[in-house]
């Protein structure tokens, strides 16, 4: 039987295995990280929520760009994916000024070579979404790069192609989220190249771990926005005075339950599908 599965690598909250030469298995755990530290307490079903959301968006955007999703397994947390040659850049699109984009803007007035209007507030919507790629750091933080640095890593033609596709994907998903009362502030996409040289959307897409989702009715530019999913965890960790180095604190049951509810709420609002239906039959996420 051909059932030997090689472990290829661990992300902070996911595991990657090789099924064969052409296929990978991506498994999302229930681990949660905050301030870049994985906590010792898990959020039940978080891996299923993220896997279901990612599968949903792959299905929704399949006409814009091909993606690596081959199959969603019955456990709801594992996906079989096409094995690709991954591009060495993170393809970030920002529609709002948050995180490292806000930091860079404060320091230089620019983000990844995009000169922005003066006087923008933290979290403010940008005049138009911008493509702000980053290097993939093996350890530590990804570094924002400009067009010249990105093109040096992937080639001019590929750079133009991933920029165009990333902006199209952001526009499509953010318009849909906006109708549901959710702001997609920014998102990180990863592309690979298949054996025929075609670009393919890979990794996870439009999940709370790869994107900033903000509830539109609580949006207040001029400061950081509460995170849709992790705010209870962050607030609890801040209340402890933890120094944000390993190891992180255990989470109490009310913080776990509140956070789990937020993840499920995000899934149900964005997909329009009851999470219980997804657990019974993950295929519902694919439409
Ligand atoms: C790939 N990662 C990130 C690391 C994880 C995930 N379709 C693909 N083909 C080839 N390689 C990758 C993918 C995808 N997706 C993704 N690294 C390689 C990563 C560790 C654990 F779950």
PDB file of C-alpha atoms and ligand atoms in Angstrom:
ATOM      1  CA  UNK A   1       0.000   0.000   0.000  1.00  0.00           C
ATOM      2  CA  UNK A   2       1.301   3.499  -0.859  1.00  0.00           C
ATOM      3  CA  UNK A   3       0.403   5.147   2.451  1.00  0.00           C
ATOM      4  CA  UNK A   4       3.793   6.312   3.761  1.00  0.00           C
ATOM      5  CA  UNK A   5       3.479  10.035   4.408  1.00  0.00           C
ATOM      6  CA  UNK A   6       6.672  12.071   4.770  1.00  0.00           C
ATOM      7  CA  UNK A   7       6.599  15.046   7.114  1.00  0.00           C
ATOM      8  CA  UNK A   8       8.043  18.003   5.173  1.00  0.00           C
ATOM      9  CA  UNK A   9       7.732  20.804   7.662  1.00  0.00           C
ATOM     10  CA  UNK A  10       5.927  22.545  10.482  1.00  0.00           C
ATOM     11  CA  UNK A  11       4.483  26.031  10.425  1.00  0.00           C
ATOM     12  CA  UNK A  12       3.538  27.701  13.700  1.00  0.00           C
ATOM     13  CA  UNK A  13       0.069  26.171  13.547  1.00  0.00           C
ATOM     14  CA  UNK A  14       0.133  23.802  10.525  1.00  0.00           C
ATOM     15  CA  UNK A  15       1.918  20.698   9.327  1.00  0.00           C
ATOM     16  CA  UNK A  16       2.936  19.803   5.799  1.00  0.00           C
ATOM     17  CA  UNK A  17       3.353  16.225   4.476  1.00  0.00           C
ATOM     18  CA  UNK A  18       4.227  14.734   1.087  1.00  0.00           C
ATOM     19  CA  UNK A  19       1.627  12.240  -0.194  1.00  0.00           C
ATOM     20  CA  UNK A  20       3.628  11.508  -3.375  1.00  0.00           C
ATOM     21  CA  UNK A  21       5.709  13.420  -5.950  1.00  0.00           C
ATOM     22  CA  UNK A  22       2.733  15.505  -7.073  1.00  0.00           C
ATOM     23  CA  UNK A  23       0.659  15.930  -3.927  1.00  0.00           C
ATOM     24  CA  UNK A  24       1.010  17.437  -0.457  1.00  0.00           C
ATOM     25  CA  UNK A  25      -1.157  17.173   2.636  1.00  0.00           C
ATOM     26  CA  UNK A  26      -1.663  20.429   4.547  1.00  0.00           C
ATOM     27  CA  UNK A  27      -3.033  19.886   8.064  1.00  0.00           C
ATOM     28  CA  UNK A  28      -4.298  22.803  10.153  1.00  0.00           C
ATOM     29  CA  UNK A  29      -4.013  22.282  13.912  1.00  0.00           C
ATOM     30  CA  UNK A  30      -6.055  24.010  16.622  1.00  0.00           C
ATOM     31  CA  UNK A  31      -2.951  25.843  17.839  1.00  0.00           C
ATOM     32  CA  UNK A  32      -3.115  29.618  18.135  1.00  0.00           C
ATOM     33  CA  UNK A  33      -0.294  32.147  18.167  1.00  0.00           C
ATOM     34  CA  UNK A  34      -0.326  35.640  19.538  1.00  0.00           C
ATOM     35  CA  UNK A  35       2.502  38.182  19.531  1.00  0.00           C
ATOM     36  CA  UNK A  36       4.337  35.541  17.420  1.00  0.00           C
ATOM     37  CA  UNK A  37       4.280  32.919  20.205  1.00  0.00           C
ATOM     38  CA  UNK A  38       2.270  29.675  19.942  1.00  0.00           C
ATOM     39  CA  UNK A  39       0.245  29.276  23.139  1.00  0.00           C
ATOM     40  CA  UNK A  40       0.031  26.007  25.106  1.00  0.00           C
ATOM     41  CA  UNK A  41      -3.796  26.042  24.957  1.00  0.00           C
ATOM     42  CA  UNK A  42      -5.632  25.083  21.748  1.00  0.00           C
ATOM     43  CA  UNK A  43      -8.854  26.576  20.335  1.00  0.00           C
ATOM     44  CA  UNK A  44     -11.095  23.603  19.473  1.00  0.00           C
ATOM     45  CA  UNK A  45     -12.079  23.543  15.770  1.00  0.00           C
ATOM     46  CA  UNK A  46      -9.822  26.486  14.815  1.00  0.00           C
ATOM     47  CA  UNK A  47      -8.021  24.300  12.267  1.00  0.00           C
ATOM     48  CA  UNK A  48     -11.341  23.243  10.738  1.00  0.00           C
ATOM     49  CA  UNK A  49     -12.582  26.833  10.556  1.00  0.00           C
ATOM     50  CA  UNK A  50      -9.425  27.981   8.762  1.00  0.00           C
ATOM     51  CA  UNK A  51      -9.358  24.998   6.424  1.00  0.00           C
ATOM     52  CA  UNK A  52     -13.048  25.468   5.561  1.00  0.00           C
ATOM     53  CA  UNK A  53     -12.640  29.199   4.951  1.00  0.00           C
ATOM     54  CA  UNK A  54      -9.585  28.696   2.779  1.00  0.00           C
ATOM     55  CA  UNK A  55     -11.339  25.962   0.755  1.00  0.00           C
ATOM     56  CA  UNK A  56     -14.387  28.242   0.399  1.00  0.00           C
ATOM     57  CA  UNK A  57     -12.272  31.092  -1.015  1.00  0.00           C
ATOM     58  CA  UNK A  58     -10.332  28.759  -3.315  1.00  0.00           C
ATOM     59  CA  UNK A  59     -13.685  27.625  -4.738  1.00  0.00           C
ATOM     60  CA  UNK A  60     -14.994  31.206  -4.979  1.00  0.00           C
ATOM     61  CA  UNK A  61     -11.884  32.543  -6.739  1.00  0.00           C
ATOM     62  CA  UNK A  62     -11.132  29.542  -8.957  1.00  0.00           C
ATOM     63  CA  UNK A  63     -12.256  31.435 -12.064  1.00  0.00           C
ATOM     64  CA  UNK A  64      -9.788  34.278 -11.361  1.00  0.00           C
ATOM     65  CA  UNK A  65      -6.742  32.079 -10.771  1.00  0.00           C
ATOM     66  CA  UNK A  66      -6.102  28.332 -10.515  1.00  0.00           C
ATOM     67  CA  UNK A  67      -5.269  27.102  -7.006  1.00  0.00           C
ATOM     68  CA  UNK A  68      -3.507  24.141  -5.420  1.00  0.00           C
ATOM     69  CA  UNK A  69      -6.568  22.579  -3.770  1.00  0.00           C
ATOM     70  CA  UNK A  70      -7.152  19.008  -4.952  1.00  0.00           C
ATOM     71  CA  UNK A  71      -9.333  17.620  -2.162  1.00  0.00           C
ATOM     72  CA  UNK A  72     -10.762  18.524   1.208  1.00  0.00           C
ATOM     73  CA  UNK A  73     -10.618  15.547   3.557  1.00  0.00           C
ATOM     74  CA  UNK A  74     -13.511  14.318   5.724  1.00  0.00           C
ATOM     75  CA  UNK A  75     -11.782  15.477   8.931  1.00  0.00           C
ATOM     76  CA  UNK A  76     -12.326  19.088   7.758  1.00  0.00           C
ATOM     77  CA  UNK A  77      -8.778  20.119   8.715  1.00  0.00           C
ATOM     78  CA  UNK A  78      -6.671  18.470   6.005  1.00  0.00           C
ATOM     79  CA  UNK A  79      -6.375  19.351   2.342  1.00  0.00           C
ATOM     80  CA  UNK A  80      -4.632  17.525  -0.458  1.00  0.00           C
ATOM     81  CA  UNK A  81      -2.753  20.053  -2.577  1.00  0.00           C
ATOM     82  CA  UNK A  82      -0.815  20.179  -5.819  1.00  0.00           C
ATOM     83  CA  UNK A  83       2.909  20.236  -5.209  1.00  0.00           C
ATOM     84  CA  UNK A  84       4.384  23.396  -6.717  1.00  0.00           C
ATOM     85  CA  UNK A  85       7.605  25.356  -6.979  1.00  0.00           C
ATOM     86  CA  UNK A  86       6.820  28.125  -4.490  1.00  0.00           C
ATOM     87  CA  UNK A  87       7.781  31.717  -5.283  1.00  0.00           C
ATOM     88  CA  UNK A  88      10.169  33.199  -2.670  1.00  0.00           C
ATOM     89  CA  UNK A  89       7.931  36.208  -1.909  1.00  0.00           C
ATOM     90  CA  UNK A  90       4.813  36.765   0.188  1.00  0.00           C
ATOM     91  CA  UNK A  91       2.224  38.561  -1.930  1.00  0.00           C
ATOM     92  CA  UNK A  92       0.562  41.063   0.394  1.00  0.00           C
ATOM     93  CA  UNK A  93      -2.257  43.399  -0.615  1.00  0.00           C
ATOM     94  CA  UNK A  94      -3.263  46.255   1.652  1.00  0.00           C
ATOM     95  CA  UNK A  95      -6.482  48.220   1.364  1.00  0.00           C
ATOM     96  CA  UNK A  96      -6.023  49.798   4.813  1.00  0.00           C
ATOM     97  CA  UNK A  97      -3.010  51.082   6.737  1.00  0.00           C
ATOM     98  CA  UNK A  98      -2.206  48.581   9.509  1.00  0.00           C
ATOM     99  CA  UNK A  99       0.649  46.557  10.973  1.00  0.00           C
ATOM    100  CA  UNK A 100       4.020  46.917   9.247  1.00  0.00           C
ATOM    101  CA  UNK A 101       2.408  49.075   6.544  1.00  0.00           C
ATOM    102  CA  UNK A 102       1.471  51.676   9.142  1.00  0.00           C
ATOM    103  CA  UNK A 103       4.951  51.443  10.743  1.00  0.00           C
ATOM    104  CA  UNK A 104       6.702  51.924   7.376  1.00  0.00           C
ATOM    105  CA  UNK A 105       4.386  54.815   6.462  1.00  0.00           C
ATOM    106  CA  UNK A 106       5.105  56.597   9.752  1.00  0.00           C
ATOM    107  CA  UNK A 107       8.849  56.195   9.240  1.00  0.00           C
ATOM    108  CA  UNK A 108       9.085  57.032   5.500  1.00  0.00           C
ATOM    109  CA  UNK A 109       5.718  58.100   4.036  1.00  0.00           C
ATOM    110  CA  UNK A 110       5.937  55.011   1.822  1.00  0.00           C
ATOM    111  CA  UNK A 111       5.048  51.320   1.913  1.00  0.00           C
ATOM    112  CA  UNK A 112       7.114  49.037  -0.348  1.00  0.00           C
ATOM    113  CA  UNK A 113       7.904  51.958  -2.670  1.00  0.00           C
ATOM    114  CA  UNK A 114       4.293  53.202  -2.854  1.00  0.00           C
ATOM    115  CA  UNK A 115       4.344  56.880  -1.865  1.00  0.00           C
ATOM    116  CA  UNK A 116       1.142  57.587   0.035  1.00  0.00           C
ATOM    117  CA  UNK A 117      -0.729  60.843   0.734  1.00  0.00           C
ATOM    118  CA  UNK A 118       0.405  62.744   3.826  1.00  0.00           C
ATOM    119  CA  UNK A 119      -1.727  62.772   6.976  1.00  0.00           C
ATOM    120  CA  UNK A 120      -3.182  59.267   6.775  1.00  0.00           C
ATOM    121  CA  UNK A 121      -4.389  57.794  10.080  1.00  0.00           C
ATOM    122  CA  UNK A 122      -3.596  54.355  11.451  1.00  0.00           C
ATOM    123  CA  UNK A 123      -6.090  51.815   9.990  1.00  0.00           C
ATOM    124  CA  UNK A 124      -7.378  54.327   7.407  1.00  0.00           C
ATOM    125  CA  UNK A 125      -8.517  53.062   4.017  1.00  0.00           C
ATOM    126  CA  UNK A 126      -5.957  53.712   1.265  1.00  0.00           C
ATOM    127  CA  UNK A 127      -6.915  55.633  -1.888  1.00  0.00           C
ATOM    128  CA  UNK A 128      -6.616  52.267  -3.647  1.00  0.00           C
ATOM    129  CA  UNK A 129      -5.336  48.820  -2.650  1.00  0.00           C
ATOM    130  CA  UNK A 130      -1.564  48.413  -3.009  1.00  0.00           C
ATOM    131  CA  UNK A 131       0.638  45.364  -3.623  1.00  0.00           C
ATOM    132  CA  UNK A 132       3.253  45.242  -0.836  1.00  0.00           C
ATOM    133  CA  UNK A 133       5.338  42.065  -1.131  1.00  0.00           C
ATOM    134  CA  UNK A 134       7.659  40.738   1.551  1.00  0.00           C
ATOM    135  CA  UNK A 135      10.515  38.282   1.721  1.00  0.00           C
ATOM    136  CA  UNK A 136       9.885  34.951   3.434  1.00  0.00           C
ATOM    137  CA  UNK A 137      12.043  35.011   6.533  1.00  0.00           C
ATOM    138  CA  UNK A 138      13.007  31.520   7.766  1.00  0.00           C
ATOM    139  CA  UNK A 139      13.149  32.892  11.294  1.00  0.00           C
ATOM    140  CA  UNK A 140      12.092  36.271  12.591  1.00  0.00           C
ATOM    141  CA  UNK A 141       9.957  38.720  10.638  1.00  0.00           C
ATOM    142  CA  UNK A 142       9.246  38.993   6.923  1.00  0.00           C
ATOM    143  CA  UNK A 143      10.808  42.097   5.403  1.00  0.00           C
ATOM    144  CA  UNK A 144       8.730  44.412   3.221  1.00  0.00           C
ATOM    145  CA  UNK A 145      10.315  44.922  -0.208  1.00  0.00           C
ATOM    146  CA  UNK A 146       9.728  47.178  -3.181  1.00  0.00           C
ATOM    147  CA  UNK A 147       9.103  46.300  -6.817  1.00  0.00           C
ATOM    148  CA  UNK A 148      12.819  46.197  -7.719  1.00  0.00           C
ATOM    149  CA  UNK A 149      13.654  43.760  -4.896  1.00  0.00           C
ATOM    150  CA  UNK A 150      10.604  41.612  -5.678  1.00  0.00           C
ATOM    151  CA  UNK A 151      11.376  41.508  -9.389  1.00  0.00           C
ATOM    152  CA  UNK A 152      14.968  40.529  -8.586  1.00  0.00           C
ATOM    153  CA  UNK A 153      13.619  37.498  -6.679  1.00  0.00           C
ATOM    154  CA  UNK A 154      10.968  36.240  -9.132  1.00  0.00           C
ATOM    155  CA  UNK A 155      11.655  38.048 -12.426  1.00  0.00           C
ATOM    156  CA  UNK A 156       9.881  41.100 -13.900  1.00  0.00           C
ATOM    157  CA  UNK A 157       7.243  39.124 -15.779  1.00  0.00           C
ATOM    158  CA  UNK A 158       6.286  36.959 -12.797  1.00  0.00           C
ATOM    159  CA  UNK A 159       6.258  40.008 -10.537  1.00  0.00           C
ATOM    160  CA  UNK A 160       3.786  41.821 -12.788  1.00  0.00           C
ATOM    161  CA  UNK A 161       1.649  38.705 -12.974  1.00  0.00           C
ATOM    162  CA  UNK A 162       1.453  38.088  -9.194  1.00  0.00           C
ATOM    163  CA  UNK A 163       0.833  41.786  -8.578  1.00  0.00           C
ATOM    164  CA  UNK A 164      -2.114  41.811 -10.984  1.00  0.00           C
ATOM    165  CA  UNK A 165      -3.563  38.536  -9.670  1.00  0.00           C
ATOM    166  CA  UNK A 166      -3.120  39.522  -6.011  1.00  0.00           C
ATOM    167  CA  UNK A 167      -4.904  42.843  -6.557  1.00  0.00           C
ATOM    168  CA  UNK A 168      -7.738  41.110  -8.456  1.00  0.00           C
ATOM    169  CA  UNK A 169      -8.158  38.542  -5.688  1.00  0.00           C
ATOM    170  CA  UNK A 170      -8.151  41.233  -2.994  1.00  0.00           C
ATOM    171  CA  UNK A 171     -10.760  43.284  -4.859  1.00  0.00           C
ATOM    172  CA  UNK A 172     -13.021  40.295  -5.379  1.00  0.00           C
ATOM    173  CA  UNK A 173     -12.883  38.993  -1.803  1.00  0.00           C
ATOM    174  CA  UNK A 174     -12.953  42.424  -0.109  1.00  0.00           C
ATOM    175  CA  UNK A 175     -16.066  43.431  -2.093  1.00  0.00           C
ATOM    176  CA  UNK A 176     -17.807  40.257  -1.007  1.00  0.00           C
ATOM    177  CA  UNK A 177     -16.741  40.670   2.631  1.00  0.00           C
ATOM    178  CA  UNK A 178     -17.857  44.337   2.617  1.00  0.00           C
ATOM    179  CA  UNK A 179     -21.397  43.258   1.703  1.00  0.00           C
ATOM    180  CA  UNK A 180     -21.329  41.049   4.815  1.00  0.00           C
ATOM    181  CA  UNK A 181     -20.207  43.888   7.101  1.00  0.00           C
ATOM    182  CA  UNK A 182     -16.587  42.735   7.232  1.00  0.00           C
ATOM    183  CA  UNK A 183     -13.574  44.806   6.168  1.00  0.00           C
ATOM    184  CA  UNK A 184     -10.711  42.836   4.609  1.00  0.00           C
ATOM    185  CA  UNK A 185      -7.953  45.233   5.684  1.00  0.00           C
ATOM    186  CA  UNK A 186      -5.113  43.271   4.102  1.00  0.00           C
ATOM    187  CA  UNK A 187      -4.150  39.776   3.062  1.00  0.00           C
ATOM    188  CA  UNK A 188      -1.097  37.641   2.420  1.00  0.00           C
ATOM    189  CA  UNK A 189      -1.136  35.294  -0.572  1.00  0.00           C
ATOM    190  CA  UNK A 190       1.395  32.723  -1.717  1.00  0.00           C
ATOM    191  CA  UNK A 191       1.824  31.523  -5.269  1.00  0.00           C
ATOM    192  CA  UNK A 192       3.624  28.592  -6.783  1.00  0.00           C
ATOM    193  CA  UNK A 193       4.422  27.548 -10.330  1.00  0.00           C
ATOM    194  CA  UNK A 194       3.232  24.214 -11.760  1.00  0.00           C
ATOM    195  CA  UNK A 195       5.148  21.881 -14.080  1.00  0.00           C
ATOM    196  CA  UNK A 196       3.749  23.787 -17.095  1.00  0.00           C
ATOM    197  CA  UNK A 197       5.040  27.112 -15.736  1.00  0.00           C
ATOM    198  CA  UNK A 198       1.603  28.430 -14.763  1.00  0.00           C
ATOM    199  CA  UNK A 199       1.039  30.459 -11.603  1.00  0.00           C
ATOM    200  CA  UNK A 200      -1.118  28.730  -8.997  1.00  0.00           C
ATOM    201  CA  UNK A 201      -2.525  30.184  -5.765  1.00  0.00           C
ATOM    202  CA  UNK A 202      -1.274  28.044  -2.856  1.00  0.00           C
ATOM    203  CA  UNK A 203      -1.001  27.896   0.939  1.00  0.00           C
ATOM    204  CA  UNK A 204      -4.084  29.213   2.796  1.00  0.00           C
ATOM    205  CA  UNK A 205      -6.129  32.081   1.405  1.00  0.00           C
ATOM    206  CA  UNK A 206      -8.323  34.697   3.098  1.00  0.00           C
ATOM    207  CA  UNK A 207      -8.292  33.114   6.551  1.00  0.00           C
ATOM    208  CA  UNK A 208      -7.984  35.112   9.792  1.00  0.00           C
ATOM    209  CA  UNK A 209      -4.393  33.784  10.091  1.00  0.00           C
ATOM    210  CA  UNK A 210      -3.412  35.240   6.697  1.00  0.00           C
ATOM    211  CA  UNK A 211      -5.596  38.364   6.646  1.00  0.00           C
ATOM    212  CA  UNK A 212      -6.889  41.153   8.852  1.00  0.00           C
ATOM    213  CA  UNK A 213     -10.683  41.003   9.041  1.00  0.00           C
ATOM    214  CA  UNK A 214     -12.375  43.854  10.912  1.00  0.00           C
ATOM    215  CA  UNK A 215     -16.067  44.121  11.780  1.00  0.00           C
ATOM    216  CA  UNK A 216     -17.214  47.179   9.773  1.00  0.00           C
ATOM    217  CA  UNK A 217     -19.589  48.382  12.503  1.00  0.00           C
ATOM    218  CA  UNK A 218     -16.689  48.764  14.970  1.00  0.00           C
ATOM    219  CA  UNK A 219     -14.286  50.416  12.513  1.00  0.00           C
ATOM    220  CA  UNK A 220     -12.653  53.542  14.029  1.00  0.00           C
ATOM    221  CA  UNK A 221      -9.644  54.831  12.080  1.00  0.00           C
ATOM    222  CA  UNK A 222      -6.991  56.654  14.124  1.00  0.00           C
ATOM    223  CA  UNK A 223      -5.700  53.637  16.065  1.00  0.00           C
ATOM    224  CA  UNK A 224      -5.289  49.875  15.864  1.00  0.00           C
ATOM    225  CA  UNK A 225      -8.518  47.908  15.252  1.00  0.00           C
ATOM    226  CA  UNK A 226      -9.626  45.016  17.455  1.00  0.00           C
ATOM    227  CA  UNK A 227      -8.877  41.705  15.765  1.00  0.00           C
ATOM    228  CA  UNK A 228     -11.981  39.782  14.662  1.00  0.00           C
ATOM    229  CA  UNK A 229     -10.645  36.514  16.042  1.00  0.00           C
ATOM    230  CA  UNK A 230      -7.780  37.032  18.507  1.00  0.00           C
ATOM    231  CA  UNK A 231      -8.782  40.090  20.522  1.00  0.00           C
ATOM    232  CA  UNK A 232      -9.904  38.137  23.629  1.00  0.00           C
ATOM    233  CA  UNK A 233      -6.572  36.293  23.568  1.00  0.00           C
ATOM    234  CA  UNK A 234      -4.556  39.491  23.162  1.00  0.00           C
ATOM    235  CA  UNK A 235      -6.499  41.323  25.872  1.00  0.00           C
ATOM    236  CA  UNK A 236      -6.098  38.395  28.281  1.00  0.00           C
ATOM    237  CA  UNK A 237      -2.349  38.160  27.555  1.00  0.00           C
ATOM    238  CA  UNK A 238      -1.935  41.929  28.022  1.00  0.00           C
ATOM    239  CA  UNK A 239      -3.807  41.725  31.355  1.00  0.00           C
ATOM    240  CA  UNK A 240      -1.173  39.269  32.637  1.00  0.00           C
ATOM    241  CA  UNK A 241       1.771  41.519  31.879  1.00  0.00           C
ATOM    242  CA  UNK A 242       3.395  38.582  30.033  1.00  0.00           C
ATOM    243  CA  UNK A 243       6.650  39.648  28.313  1.00  0.00           C
ATOM    244  CA  UNK A 244       5.574  38.079  24.961  1.00  0.00           C
ATOM    245  CA  UNK A 245       8.463  35.621  24.862  1.00  0.00           C
ATOM    246  CA  UNK A 246       8.223  31.812  24.909  1.00  0.00           C
ATOM    247  CA  UNK A 247       6.505  30.163  26.678  1.00  0.00           C
ATOM    248  CA  UNK A 248       3.104  31.824  26.421  1.00  0.00           C
ATOM    249  CA  UNK A 249       0.384  31.559  29.079  1.00  0.00           C
ATOM    250  CA  UNK A 250      -2.378  28.939  29.292  1.00  0.00           C
ATOM    251  CA  UNK A 251      -5.752  30.421  28.354  1.00  0.00           C
ATOM    252  CA  UNK A 252      -8.760  30.186  30.701  1.00  0.00           C
ATOM    253  CA  UNK A 253     -11.934  28.454  29.476  1.00  0.00           C
ATOM    254  CA  UNK A 254     -13.900  31.675  28.890  1.00  0.00           C
ATOM    255  CA  UNK A 255     -11.154  33.075  26.635  1.00  0.00           C
ATOM    256  CA  UNK A 256     -11.009  29.760  24.707  1.00  0.00           C
ATOM    257  CA  UNK A 257     -14.812  29.631  24.320  1.00  0.00           C
ATOM    258  CA  UNK A 258     -15.119  33.284  23.310  1.00  0.00           C
ATOM    259  CA  UNK A 259     -12.337  32.912  20.760  1.00  0.00           C
ATOM    260  CA  UNK A 260     -13.795  29.692  19.338  1.00  0.00           C
ATOM    261  CA  UNK A 261     -17.147  31.463  18.940  1.00  0.00           C
ATOM    262  CA  UNK A 262     -15.460  34.335  17.081  1.00  0.00           C
ATOM    263  CA  UNK A 263     -13.777  31.932  14.626  1.00  0.00           C
ATOM    264  CA  UNK A 264     -17.052  30.113  13.990  1.00  0.00           C
ATOM    265  CA  UNK A 265     -18.870  33.442  13.598  1.00  0.00           C
ATOM    266  CA  UNK A 266     -16.306  34.533  10.977  1.00  0.00           C
ATOM    267  CA  UNK A 267     -16.766  31.226   9.122  1.00  0.00           C
ATOM    268  CA  UNK A 268     -20.559  31.478   9.140  1.00  0.00           C
ATOM    269  CA  UNK A 269     -20.688  35.151   8.145  1.00  0.00           C
ATOM    270  CA  UNK A 270     -18.199  34.813   5.305  1.00  0.00           C
ATOM    271  CA  UNK A 271     -19.397  31.474   3.896  1.00  0.00           C
ATOM    272  CA  UNK A 272     -23.112  31.762   4.684  1.00  0.00           C
ATOM    273  CA  UNK A 273     -22.933  28.143   5.894  1.00  0.00           C
ATOM    274  CA  UNK A 274     -23.622  26.873   9.419  1.00  0.00           C
ATOM    275  CA  UNK A 275     -20.387  25.508  10.874  1.00  0.00           C
ATOM    276  CA  UNK A 276     -22.214  22.339  12.022  1.00  0.00           C
ATOM    277  CA  UNK A 277     -23.021  21.578   8.386  1.00  0.00           C
ATOM    278  CA  UNK A 278     -19.314  21.917   7.544  1.00  0.00           C
ATOM    279  CA  UNK A 279     -18.380  19.458  10.327  1.00  0.00           C
ATOM    280  CA  UNK A 280     -20.946  16.943   9.030  1.00  0.00           C
ATOM    281  CA  UNK A 281     -19.795  17.343   5.419  1.00  0.00           C
ATOM    282  CA  UNK A 282     -16.763  19.571   4.712  1.00  0.00           C
ATOM    283  CA  UNK A 283     -17.622  19.512   0.998  1.00  0.00           C
ATOM    284  CA  UNK A 284     -20.351  22.107   1.630  1.00  0.00           C
ATOM    285  CA  UNK A 285     -17.594  24.757   1.764  1.00  0.00           C
ATOM    286  CA  UNK A 286     -16.833  24.134  -1.903  1.00  0.00           C
ATOM    287  CA  UNK A 287     -20.392  25.147  -2.952  1.00  0.00           C
TER     288      UNK A 287
HETATM  289  C1  LIG B   1       4.634  24.823   0.665  1.00  0.00           C
HETATM  290  N1  LIG B   1       4.749  25.823   2.622  1.00  0.00           N
HETATM  291  C2  LIG B   1       4.425  26.558   3.841  1.00  0.00           C
HETATM  292  C3  LIG B   1       5.326  25.251   5.770  1.00  0.00           C
HETATM  293  C4  LIG B   1       2.867  24.285   6.426  1.00  0.00           C
HETATM  294  C5  LIG B   1       3.025  25.112   5.339  1.00  0.00           C
HETATM  295  N2  LIG B   1       1.376  23.660  -2.909  1.00  0.00           N
HETATM  296  C6  LIG B   1       2.634  23.683  -2.374  1.00  0.00           C
HETATM  297  N3  LIG B   1       3.648  23.129  -3.052  1.00  0.00           N
HETATM  298  C7  LIG B   1       4.880  23.145  -2.547  1.00  0.00           C
HETATM  299  N4  LIG B   1       5.173  23.678  -1.371  1.00  0.00           N
HETATM  300  C8  LIG B   1       4.224  24.258  -0.613  1.00  0.00           C
HETATM  301  C9  LIG B   1       2.897  24.274  -1.103  1.00  0.00           C
HETATM  302  C10 LIG B   1       1.814  24.877  -0.369  1.00  0.00           C
HETATM  303  N5  LIG B   1       0.985  25.350   0.236  1.00  0.00           N
HETATM  304  C11 LIG B   1       3.938  25.529   1.605  1.00  0.00           C
HETATM  305  N6  LIG B   1       5.938  25.355   2.381  1.00  0.00           N
HETATM  306  C12 LIG B   1       5.907  24.735   1.187  1.00  0.00           C
HETATM  307  C13 LIG B   1       4.251  25.626   5.005  1.00  0.00           C
HETATM  308  C14 LIG B   1       5.162  24.395   6.859  1.00  0.00           C
HETATM  309  C15 LIG B   1       3.925  23.921   7.195  1.00  0.00           C
HETATM  310  F1  LIG B   1       1.680  23.767   6.712  1.00  0.00           F
END
